[in-house]
């Protein structure tokens, strides 16, 4: 199964490496990108599509200035805050999924992260056990194979782009195929589309 | 078990046969007798520390570098990356292509289905070739230039505007993942193709795909986690120098 991906945004080298080493030791988990600040956050999120974002609480407010509401809303599900020292920060949730403190024992951090990862793994398992595509998913797959973008598919089927993305994620999870070429081969093999349709 | 300088090179390969192509990339030929890793490296003019870091991280994903990989010159890393590219394009890909062709010849009944695999792989080969050409034509000369400037501690106007125009981080953000397609291909062959009678051939295609994928992963790690941060640090220094 594909690993659970983490992006860490933390200025301190030691803290970043420390957390990364804990994460990389947990089964199914991997740190795909470490960032010192928010500069490259948008491109990193697009490129790595992390399942969790570990972010220092000190720079959390700067995300507001990006006005990136999509990222912000998402953080309640994917965000793990790093609270430094004995500040009162760690008592609040800051709209994030979980908070870890730099004063926490290794095992505490390990356990908190592990239970988040477990949960994610379980839900993926459930998804991957139902491998039959729904009719809607087949329709979307057909358009993907024809080379349409998410936006074009959304317009064609009168769906929001967000819904199309969700469907595509589900298709990929069910089939274990990520790339468009791979999905196209699957679609042909299963008569969802014929080679003639591709011209 | 970590690979160390006093281990016998032959033993290293007995324990980790997947290292065979890696060792060849260093221009090290078989026939080691009882020579140790450090002796073989010395005789073949190979930087021992670099060899150890590369081989150890290749066999053990959780290997923690003993020497900061960052202490090695960019030119050494580039040389190794190039050798690896050559291995993909001149050995691995043609080998897999040949096996695909052999299945096509043997399996007349599922030929039309299997030709999808052929097309997929041809497309993949093109993608990988483009990826590699771009690195060798643009990225490698650029990082070597940065290193030369960093050693001389000198930056001129043209290099300055080069960094401003397209820095290594721009490359990093565009550096795409070439393993994804391979993963899909394995999945298609294992799960979705109709049963194939030439199972020996299909298995060897799959085994080669697994190996290639692992190798590409290690290769991308070297590019993303070693080369890019190292060059980024040099750029930063040079930019600061230019300001001053
Ligand atoms: Fe490369
Ligand atoms: Fe690359």
CSV table of C-alpha atoms and ligand atoms in Angstrom, one decimal:
chain,number,residue,atom,x,y,z
A,1,UNK,CA,0.0,0.0,0.0
A,2,UNK,CA,1.1,3.5,-0.6
A,3,UNK,CA,2.7,5.2,2.4
A,4,UNK,CA,1.1,7.9,4.4
A,5,UNK,CA,2.9,11.1,3.4
A,6,UNK,CA,4.0,13.9,5.7
A,7,UNK,CA,5.3,17.4,5.0
A,8,UNK,CA,7.1,19.2,7.8
A,9,UNK,CA,7.2,23.0,8.0
A,10,UNK,CA,9.5,24.0,10.8
A,11,UNK,CA,12.4,26.5,11.0
A,12,UNK,CA,14.5,24.7,13.5
A,13,UNK,CA,16.7,22.1,11.9
A,14,UNK,CA,16.9,19.9,15.1
A,15,UNK,CA,13.2,19.9,15.7
A,16,UNK,CA,12.5,19.1,12.0
A,17,UNK,CA,15.0,16.3,11.9
A,18,UNK,CA,13.8,15.0,15.2
A,19,UNK,CA,10.2,14.8,14.1
A,20,UNK,CA,11.1,13.4,10.7
A,21,UNK,CA,13.1,10.6,12.3
A,22,UNK,CA,10.2,9.6,14.5
A,23,UNK,CA,7.7,9.7,11.6
A,24,UNK,CA,10.0,7.7,9.3
A,25,UNK,CA,10.2,4.9,11.9
A,26,UNK,CA,6.5,4.4,12.0
A,27,UNK,CA,5.1,1.7,9.8
A,28,UNK,CA,3.5,3.0,6.6
A,29,UNK,CA,4.7,6.6,7.2
A,30,UNK,CA,7.2,8.7,5.3
A,31,UNK,CA,8.3,12.3,5.3
A,32,UNK,CA,8.2,13.5,1.7
A,33,UNK,CA,9.3,17.1,2.1
A,34,UNK,CA,10.8,19.3,4.8
A,35,UNK,CA,10.3,23.0,4.6
A,36,UNK,CA,11.8,25.8,6.7
A,37,UNK,CA,9.0,28.2,6.1
A,38,UNK,CA,5.8,28.8,4.1
A,39,UNK,CA,7.5,30.0,0.9
A,40,UNK,CA,7.1,26.9,-1.1
A,41,UNK,CA,4.0,25.5,0.6
A,42,UNK,CA,1.7,25.7,-2.3
A,43,UNK,CA,3.9,24.0,-4.8
A,44,UNK,CA,4.9,21.4,-2.2
A,45,UNK,CA,1.3,20.6,-1.5
A,46,UNK,CA,0.6,20.2,-5.2
A,47,UNK,CA,3.6,18.1,-5.8
A,48,UNK,CA,3.5,15.8,-2.8
A,49,UNK,CA,-0.2,15.7,-1.9
A,50,UNK,CA,0.7,14.9,1.7
A,51,UNK,CA,-1.8,13.2,4.1
A,52,UNK,CA,-0.5,15.2,7.0
A,53,UNK,CA,1.2,18.6,7.4
A,54,UNK,CA,3.3,19.1,10.5
A,55,UNK,CA,3.6,22.8,11.1
A,56,UNK,CA,5.1,25.0,13.8
A,57,UNK,CA,2.3,26.9,15.5
A,58,UNK,CA,4.4,30.1,15.5
A,59,UNK,CA,4.0,30.4,11.7
A,60,UNK,CA,0.4,29.1,11.6
A,61,UNK,CA,-1.0,32.7,11.6
A,62,UNK,CA,1.0,33.5,8.5
A,63,UNK,CA,-1.1,31.0,6.6
A,64,UNK,CA,-3.9,33.6,6.9
A,65,UNK,CA,-1.9,36.1,5.1
A,66,UNK,CA,-1.8,33.7,2.2
A,67,UNK,CA,-5.5,33.8,2.2
A,68,UNK,CA,-5.4,30.2,1.2
A,69,UNK,CA,-8.7,29.2,2.6
A,70,UNK,CA,-8.4,25.7,1.0
A,71,UNK,CA,-5.2,24.9,2.9
A,72,UNK,CA,-6.6,26.4,6.1
A,73,UNK,CA,-9.8,24.4,6.1
A,74,UNK,CA,-7.9,21.3,5.4
A,75,UNK,CA,-5.6,21.7,8.4
A,76,UNK,CA,-8.4,20.7,10.7
A,77,UNK,CA,-8.1,17.2,9.2
A,78,UNK,CA,-4.4,17.1,8.2
A,79,UNK,CA,-2.7,19.6,10.4
A,80,UNK,CA,-0.4,18.6,13.3
A,81,UNK,CA,1.0,21.6,15.2
A,82,UNK,CA,4.4,21.8,16.9
A,83,UNK,CA,4.1,23.9,20.1
A,84,UNK,CA,7.5,25.0,21.3
A,85,UNK,CA,8.7,24.9,24.9
A,86,UNK,CA,6.4,25.3,27.9
A,87,UNK,CA,4.3,27.9,26.3
A,88,UNK,CA,0.5,27.6,26.8
A,89,UNK,CA,0.2,27.0,23.1
A,90,UNK,CA,0.0,23.3,23.5
A,91,UNK,CA,-3.2,23.6,25.5
A,92,UNK,CA,-5.1,24.8,22.5
A,93,UNK,CA,-5.9,23.0,19.3
A,94,UNK,CA,-5.5,26.0,17.0
A,95,UNK,CA,-8.0,24.4,14.6
A,96,UNK,CA,-5.6,21.5,13.9
A,97,UNK,CA,-6.0,17.8,14.2
A,98,UNK,CA,-3.4,17.2,16.8
A,99,UNK,CA,-0.7,19.1,18.8
A,100,UNK,CA,2.7,17.9,19.8
A,101,UNK,CA,5.1,19.8,22.0
A,102,UNK,CA,8.8,20.0,21.8
A,103,UNK,CA,8.9,19.0,25.4
A,104,UNK,CA,6.9,15.8,24.9
A,105,UNK,CA,8.6,12.5,25.4
A,106,UNK,CA,9.6,10.6,22.3
A,107,UNK,CA,7.0,7.9,23.1
A,108,UNK,CA,4.2,10.4,23.5
A,109,UNK,CA,4.9,11.9,20.1
A,110,UNK,CA,5.3,8.5,18.5
A,111,UNK,CA,2.0,7.3,19.9
A,112,UNK,CA,0.1,10.4,18.9
A,113,UNK,CA,1.4,10.2,15.3
A,114,UNK,CA,1.0,6.4,15.2
A,115,UNK,CA,-2.7,6.6,16.0
A,116,UNK,CA,-3.3,9.2,13.3
A,117,UNK,CA,-1.5,7.0,10.8
A,118,UNK,CA,-3.4,3.9,11.9
A,119,UNK,CA,-6.7,5.6,11.4
A,120,UNK,CA,-5.6,6.7,7.9
A,121,UNK,CA,-4.4,3.2,7.0
A,122,UNK,CA,-7.6,1.7,8.2
A,123,UNK,CA,-9.8,4.0,6.1
A,124,UNK,CA,-7.7,3.3,3.0
A,125,UNK,CA,-8.0,-0.4,3.6
A,126,UNK,CA,-11.7,-0.1,3.7
A,127,UNK,CA,-11.6,1.8,0.4
A,128,UNK,CA,-9.2,-0.6,-1.3
A,129,UNK,CA,-11.4,-3.6,-0.3
A,130,UNK,CA,-14.2,-2.3,-2.4
A,131,UNK,CA,-12.6,-2.5,-5.8
A,132,UNK,CA,-15.6,-2.4,-8.0
A,133,UNK,CA,-16.0,1.0,-9.7
A,134,UNK,CA,-19.4,2.7,-9.4
A,135,UNK,CA,-21.2,3.8,-12.6
A,136,UNK,CA,-20.3,7.4,-11.9
A,137,UNK,CA,-16.6,6.5,-11.4
A,138,UNK,CA,-16.7,4.6,-14.7
A,139,UNK,CA,-18.0,7.6,-16.5
A,140,UNK,CA,-15.3,9.8,-15.0
A,141,UNK,CA,-12.6,7.2,-15.8
A,142,UNK,CA,-13.8,7.3,-19.4
A,143,UNK,CA,-13.3,11.0,-19.6
A,144,UNK,CA,-9.9,10.8,-17.9
A,145,UNK,CA,-8.8,8.2,-20.4
A,146,UNK,CA,-9.9,10.5,-23.2
A,147,UNK,CA,-7.5,13.1,-21.8
A,148,UNK,CA,-10.0,15.5,-20.3
A,149,UNK,CA,-8.8,17.7,-17.4
A,150,UNK,CA,-10.6,17.7,-14.1
A,151,UNK,CA,-12.1,21.0,-14.9
A,152,UNK,CA,-13.4,19.8,-18.3
A,153,UNK,CA,-14.9,16.7,-16.7
A,154,UNK,CA,-16.6,18.9,-14.1
A,155,UNK,CA,-18.2,21.1,-16.7
A,156,UNK,CA,-19.3,18.2,-18.8
A,157,UNK,CA,-20.9,16.3,-16.0
A,158,UNK,CA,-22.2,19.4,-14.1
A,159,UNK,CA,-20.1,18.6,-11.0
A,160,UNK,CA,-17.8,20.7,-9.0
A,161,UNK,CA,-14.1,20.3,-9.6
A,162,UNK,CA,-13.8,19.2,-6.1
A,163,UNK,CA,-16.2,16.4,-6.6
A,164,UNK,CA,-14.3,15.2,-9.7
A,165,UNK,CA,-11.1,15.2,-7.7
A,166,UNK,CA,-12.7,13.2,-4.9
A,167,UNK,CA,-14.0,10.6,-7.5
A,168,UNK,CA,-10.5,10.4,-9.0
A,169,UNK,CA,-8.9,9.8,-5.7
A,170,UNK,CA,-11.4,7.0,-5.0
A,171,UNK,CA,-10.8,5.5,-8.5
A,172,UNK,CA,-7.0,5.5,-7.8
A,173,UNK,CA,-7.5,4.0,-4.4
A,174,UNK,CA,-9.7,1.2,-5.6
A,175,UNK,CA,-7.6,0.3,-8.6
A,176,UNK,CA,-4.1,1.1,-7.3
A,177,UNK,CA,-3.4,3.0,-10.5
A,178,UNK,CA,-2.3,6.6,-10.4
A,179,UNK,CA,-1.2,7.8,-13.8
A,180,UNK,CA,-3.5,8.7,-16.7
A,181,UNK,CA,-1.8,6.2,-19.0
A,182,UNK,CA,-2.3,3.5,-16.4
A,183,UNK,CA,-5.9,4.4,-16.0
A,184,UNK,CA,-6.4,4.4,-19.8
A,185,UNK,CA,-5.0,0.9,-20.1
A,186,UNK,CA,-7.3,-0.3,-17.3
A,187,UNK,CA,-10.3,1.3,-19.0
A,188,UNK,CA,-9.5,-0.4,-22.3
A,189,UNK,CA,-8.9,-3.8,-20.7
A,190,UNK,CA,-12.3,-3.5,-19.0
A,191,UNK,CA,-14.2,-2.3,-22.0
A,192,UNK,CA,-15.0,1.0,-20.3
A,193,UNK,CA,-13.6,2.7,-23.4
A,194,UNK,CA,-12.5,1.4,-26.8
A,195,UNK,CA,-9.3,2.2,-28.5
A,196,UNK,CA,-11.3,3.9,-31.2
A,197,UNK,CA,-12.7,6.4,-28.6
A,198,UNK,CA,-9.2,7.6,-27.9
A,199,UNK,CA,-8.6,9.1,-31.3
B,1,UNK,CA,24.4,-4.9,8.4
B,2,UNK,CA,26.3,-1.9,7.2
B,3,UNK,CA,28.9,-2.2,4.5
B,4,UNK,CA,32.3,-1.2,5.9
B,5,UNK,CA,35.8,-0.6,4.4
B,6,UNK,CA,37.3,-3.9,5.7
B,7,UNK,CA,34.6,-6.2,4.5
B,8,UNK,CA,35.5,-8.4,1.5
B,9,UNK,CA,34.0,-7.0,-1.6
B,10,UNK,CA,32.9,-10.5,-2.7
B,11,UNK,CA,31.0,-10.9,0.6
B,12,UNK,CA,29.3,-7.6,0.2
B,13,UNK,CA,27.9,-8.9,-3.1
B,14,UNK,CA,27.0,-12.3,-1.7
B,15,UNK,CA,24.9,-10.6,0.8
B,16,UNK,CA,23.4,-8.0,-1.4
B,17,UNK,CA,23.2,-9.1,-5.0
B,18,UNK,CA,21.1,-6.1,-5.9
B,19,UNK,CA,24.2,-4.0,-5.6
B,20,UNK,CA,25.7,-5.6,-8.7
B,21,UNK,CA,24.6,-2.9,-11.1
B,22,UNK,CA,25.6,-0.2,-8.6
B,23,UNK,CA,29.1,-1.6,-8.3
B,24,UNK,CA,29.4,-1.7,-12.1
B,25,UNK,CA,28.4,2.0,-12.2
B,26,UNK,CA,31.6,2.8,-10.4
B,27,UNK,CA,33.5,1.0,-13.1
B,28,UNK,CA,34.5,-1.7,-10.7
B,29,UNK,CA,34.8,-5.1,-12.5
B,30,UNK,CA,34.2,-8.5,-11.0
B,31,UNK,CA,37.0,-10.8,-10.0
B,32,UNK,CA,37.8,-9.4,-6.6
B,33,UNK,CA,39.5,-12.4,-5.0
B,34,UNK,CA,39.7,-11.7,-1.3
B,35,UNK,CA,40.2,-7.9,-1.7
B,36,UNK,CA,38.4,-5.7,0.8
B,37,UNK,CA,36.1,-2.9,-0.1
B,38,UNK,CA,38.7,-0.3,0.5
B,39,UNK,CA,41.3,-2.1,-1.5
B,40,UNK,CA,39.0,-2.6,-4.5
B,41,UNK,CA,38.0,1.1,-4.3
B,42,UNK,CA,41.7,2.2,-4.2
B,43,UNK,CA,42.6,0.0,-7.1
B,44,UNK,CA,39.7,1.3,-9.2
B,45,UNK,CA,40.2,4.9,-8.3
B,46,UNK,CA,36.9,5.2,-6.6
B,47,UNK,CA,36.2,7.5,-3.7
B,48,UNK,CA,35.7,5.1,-0.8
B,49,UNK,CA,33.5,7.2,1.3
B,50,UNK,CA,31.2,8.0,-1.6
B,51,UNK,CA,31.0,4.3,-2.5
B,52,UNK,CA,30.1,3.4,1.1
B,53,UNK,CA,27.4,6.0,1.3
B,54,UNK,CA,25.9,5.1,-2.0
B,55,UNK,CA,25.9,1.3,-1.4
B,56,UNK,CA,24.7,1.5,2.2
B,57,UNK,CA,21.8,3.8,1.4
B,58,UNK,CA,20.9,1.5,-1.6
B,59,UNK,CA,20.6,-1.6,0.5
B,60,UNK,CA,19.1,0.0,3.6
B,61,UNK,CA,16.3,2.6,3.3
B,62,UNK,CA,16.8,3.5,7.0
B,63,UNK,CA,20.6,3.9,6.7
B,64,UNK,CA,21.8,7.0,8.4
B,65,UNK,CA,24.7,8.6,6.5
B,66,UNK,CA,27.9,8.3,8.4
B,67,UNK,CA,29.6,11.1,6.5
B,68,UNK,CA,27.3,13.9,5.4
B,69,UNK,CA,26.7,13.0,1.8
B,70,UNK,CA,27.0,16.7,1.3
B,71,UNK,CA,30.8,16.7,1.7
B,72,UNK,CA,31.2,15.0,-1.7
B,73,UNK,CA,31.9,17.3,-4.7
B,74,UNK,CA,29.0,17.9,-7.0
B,75,UNK,CA,31.0,16.6,-9.9
B,76,UNK,CA,31.3,13.2,-8.2
B,77,UNK,CA,27.6,13.0,-7.7
B,78,UNK,CA,26.9,14.1,-11.3
B,79,UNK,CA,29.3,11.5,-12.6
B,80,UNK,CA,27.4,8.8,-10.7
B,81,UNK,CA,24.0,10.1,-11.8
B,82,UNK,CA,25.1,10.1,-15.4
B,83,UNK,CA,26.3,6.5,-15.2
B,84,UNK,CA,23.0,5.6,-13.7
B,85,UNK,CA,21.1,7.3,-16.5
B,86,UNK,CA,23.2,5.4,-19.0
B,87,UNK,CA,22.4,2.1,-17.2
B,88,UNK,CA,18.6,2.8,-17.5
B,89,UNK,CA,18.6,3.8,-21.1
B,90,UNK,CA,21.2,1.4,-22.5
B,91,UNK,CA,20.6,-1.7,-20.4
B,92,UNK,CA,17.4,-1.8,-18.4
B,93,UNK,CA,14.9,-0.4,-20.8
B,94,UNK,CA,16.1,-2.3,-23.8
B,95,UNK,CA,16.1,-5.5,-21.7
B,96,UNK,CA,12.5,-5.0,-20.7
B,97,UNK,CA,11.5,-4.1,-24.2
B,98,UNK,CA,13.0,-7.3,-25.5
B,99,UNK,CA,11.0,-9.3,-23.0
B,100,UNK,CA,7.8,-7.5,-23.9
B,101,UNK,CA,8.4,-8.3,-27.5
B,102,UNK,CA,9.0,-11.9,-26.7
B,103,UNK,CA,5.7,-12.2,-24.9
B,104,UNK,CA,4.0,-10.5,-27.9
B,105,UNK,CA,5.5,-13.1,-30.2
B,106,UNK,CA,4.5,-16.0,-27.9
B,107,UNK,CA,1.0,-15.0,-26.9
B,108,UNK,CA,-0.9,-14.7,-30.1
B,109,UNK,CA,-4.3,-14.9,-28.3
B,110,UNK,CA,-3.9,-12.0,-25.9
B,111,UNK,CA,-1.7,-10.1,-28.3
B,112,UNK,CA,-4.1,-7.1,-28.6
B,113,UNK,CA,-4.2,-6.8,-24.8
B,114,UNK,CA,-0.6,-7.2,-24.3
B,115,UNK,CA,0.2,-4.6,-27.0
B,116,UNK,CA,-1.3,-2.1,-24.5
B,117,UNK,CA,1.6,-2.9,-22.3
B,118,UNK,CA,4.0,-2.4,-25.2
B,119,UNK,CA,2.5,1.1,-25.9
B,120,UNK,CA,2.5,2.0,-22.3
B,121,UNK,CA,6.1,1.1,-22.0
B,122,UNK,CA,7.1,2.9,-25.1
B,123,UNK,CA,5.4,6.0,-23.7
B,124,UNK,CA,7.3,5.5,-20.5
B,125,UNK,CA,10.6,5.1,-22.2
B,126,UNK,CA,10.0,8.4,-24.0
B,127,UNK,CA,9.1,10.1,-20.7
B,128,UNK,CA,12.2,8.8,-19.0
B,129,UNK,CA,14.4,9.7,-21.9
B,130,UNK,CA,13.1,13.3,-21.8
B,131,UNK,CA,13.5,13.4,-18.1
B,132,UNK,CA,17.1,12.3,-18.3
B,133,UNK,CA,18.0,14.5,-21.4
B,134,UNK,CA,16.7,17.5,-19.6
B,135,UNK,CA,18.9,16.8,-16.5
B,136,UNK,CA,22.0,16.1,-18.6
B,137,UNK,CA,21.5,19.0,-20.9
B,138,UNK,CA,20.5,21.7,-18.4
B,139,UNK,CA,20.8,20.7,-14.8
B,140,UNK,CA,24.2,19.0,-14.7
B,141,UNK,CA,26.1,21.7,-16.5
B,142,UNK,CA,24.4,24.3,-14.3
B,143,UNK,CA,25.2,22.6,-11.0
B,144,UNK,CA,28.8,22.1,-12.1
B,145,UNK,CA,29.0,25.8,-12.9
B,146,UNK,CA,27.6,26.7,-9.5
B,147,UNK,CA,30.2,24.4,-7.8
B,148,UNK,CA,33.1,25.9,-9.8
B,149,UNK,CA,32.0,29.4,-8.8
B,150,UNK,CA,31.5,28.4,-5.2
B,151,UNK,CA,35.0,26.9,-5.0
B,152,UNK,CA,36.5,30.1,-6.5
B,153,UNK,CA,34.2,32.1,-4.3
B,154,UNK,CA,33.4,34.3,-7.2
B,155,UNK,CA,30.2,35.2,-9.0
B,156,UNK,CA,29.8,37.2,-12.1
B,157,UNK,CA,26.9,39.0,-13.6
B,158,UNK,CA,25.8,36.2,-16.0
B,159,UNK,CA,25.8,33.5,-13.3
B,160,UNK,CA,23.9,35.8,-11.0
B,161,UNK,CA,21.2,36.3,-13.6
B,162,UNK,CA,21.2,32.6,-14.3
B,163,UNK,CA,20.5,31.8,-10.7
B,164,UNK,CA,17.8,34.5,-10.6
B,165,UNK,CA,16.2,33.1,-13.8
B,166,UNK,CA,16.2,29.4,-13.0
B,167,UNK,CA,17.6,28.2,-9.7
B,168,UNK,CA,17.9,24.6,-8.5
B,169,UNK,CA,14.8,25.0,-6.5
B,170,UNK,CA,12.9,25.8,-9.6
B,171,UNK,CA,14.2,22.5,-11.0
B,172,UNK,CA,13.3,20.8,-7.7
B,173,UNK,CA,9.7,21.9,-8.0
B,174,UNK,CA,9.5,20.6,-11.6
B,175,UNK,CA,11.4,17.4,-11.0
B,176,UNK,CA,8.8,14.8,-11.7
B,177,UNK,CA,8.4,11.4,-10.3
B,178,UNK,CA,9.3,8.8,-12.9
B,179,UNK,CA,8.5,5.8,-10.7
B,180,UNK,CA,4.8,6.2,-10.6
B,181,UNK,CA,4.2,4.9,-14.1
B,182,UNK,CA,6.3,1.8,-13.4
B,183,UNK,CA,4.2,1.1,-10.3
B,184,UNK,CA,1.0,1.2,-12.5
B,185,UNK,CA,2.5,-1.0,-15.1
B,186,UNK,CA,3.4,-3.7,-12.5
B,187,UNK,CA,-0.1,-3.4,-11.1
B,188,UNK,CA,-1.7,-3.8,-14.6
B,189,UNK,CA,0.4,-6.9,-15.4
B,190,UNK,CA,-0.2,-8.5,-12.0
B,191,UNK,CA,-3.9,-7.7,-11.6
B,192,UNK,CA,-5.6,-6.6,-14.7
B,193,UNK,CA,-4.2,-8.3,-17.8
B,194,UNK,CA,-5.8,-11.6,-18.9
B,195,UNK,CA,-3.8,-14.6,-17.7
B,196,UNK,CA,-0.5,-15.0,-19.6
B,197,UNK,CA,0.8,-18.4,-20.5
B,198,UNK,CA,4.4,-17.3,-20.8
B,199,UNK,CA,4.6,-16.9,-17.1
B,200,UNK,CA,8.3,-17.1,-17.1
B,201,UNK,CA,8.6,-14.2,-19.4
B,202,UNK,CA,6.0,-12.2,-17.6
B,203,UNK,CA,7.8,-12.8,-14.3
B,204,UNK,CA,11.1,-11.6,-15.6
B,205,UNK,CA,9.4,-8.5,-16.9
B,206,UNK,CA,7.9,-7.9,-13.5
B,207,UNK,CA,11.2,-8.6,-11.7
B,208,UNK,CA,13.0,-6.1,-13.9
B,209,UNK,CA,10.3,-3.6,-13.3
B,210,UNK,CA,10.6,-4.0,-9.5
B,211,UNK,CA,14.4,-3.6,-9.7
B,212,UNK,CA,14.2,-0.6,-12.0
B,213,UNK,CA,11.7,1.0,-9.7
B,214,UNK,CA,13.9,0.5,-6.7
B,215,UNK,CA,16.9,1.9,-8.5
B,216,UNK,CA,15.0,4.9,-9.7
B,217,UNK,CA,13.9,5.6,-6.2
B,218,UNK,CA,17.4,5.6,-4.9
B,219,UNK,CA,18.4,7.7,-7.8
B,220,UNK,CA,15.7,10.3,-7.2
B,221,UNK,CA,16.7,10.4,-3.5
B,222,UNK,CA,20.2,11.3,-4.5
B,223,UNK,CA,18.9,14.0,-6.7
B,224,UNK,CA,16.3,15.4,-4.4
B,225,UNK,CA,17.9,14.9,-1.0
B,226,UNK,CA,21.5,15.3,-1.7
B,227,UNK,CA,22.3,17.2,-4.9
B,228,UNK,CA,19.5,19.8,-4.7
B,229,UNK,CA,20.0,20.9,-1.1
B,230,UNK,CA,23.7,21.0,-1.6
B,231,UNK,CA,23.5,23.2,-4.7
B,232,UNK,CA,20.8,25.4,-3.1
B,233,UNK,CA,23.2,26.1,-0.3
B,234,UNK,CA,25.9,27.1,-2.7
B,235,UNK,CA,23.5,29.4,-4.6
B,236,UNK,CA,22.6,31.1,-1.4
B,237,UNK,CA,26.2,31.7,-0.6
B,238,UNK,CA,26.9,33.0,-4.1
B,239,UNK,CA,23.9,35.3,-4.1
B,240,UNK,CA,25.0,36.8,-0.7
B,241,UNK,CA,28.5,37.3,-2.1
B,242,UNK,CA,27.1,39.1,-5.1
B,243,UNK,CA,25.2,41.5,-2.9
B,244,UNK,CA,28.3,42.3,-0.8
C,1,LIG,FE1,18.3,11.6,-13.0
C,2,LIG,FE1,15.6,12.9,-12.0
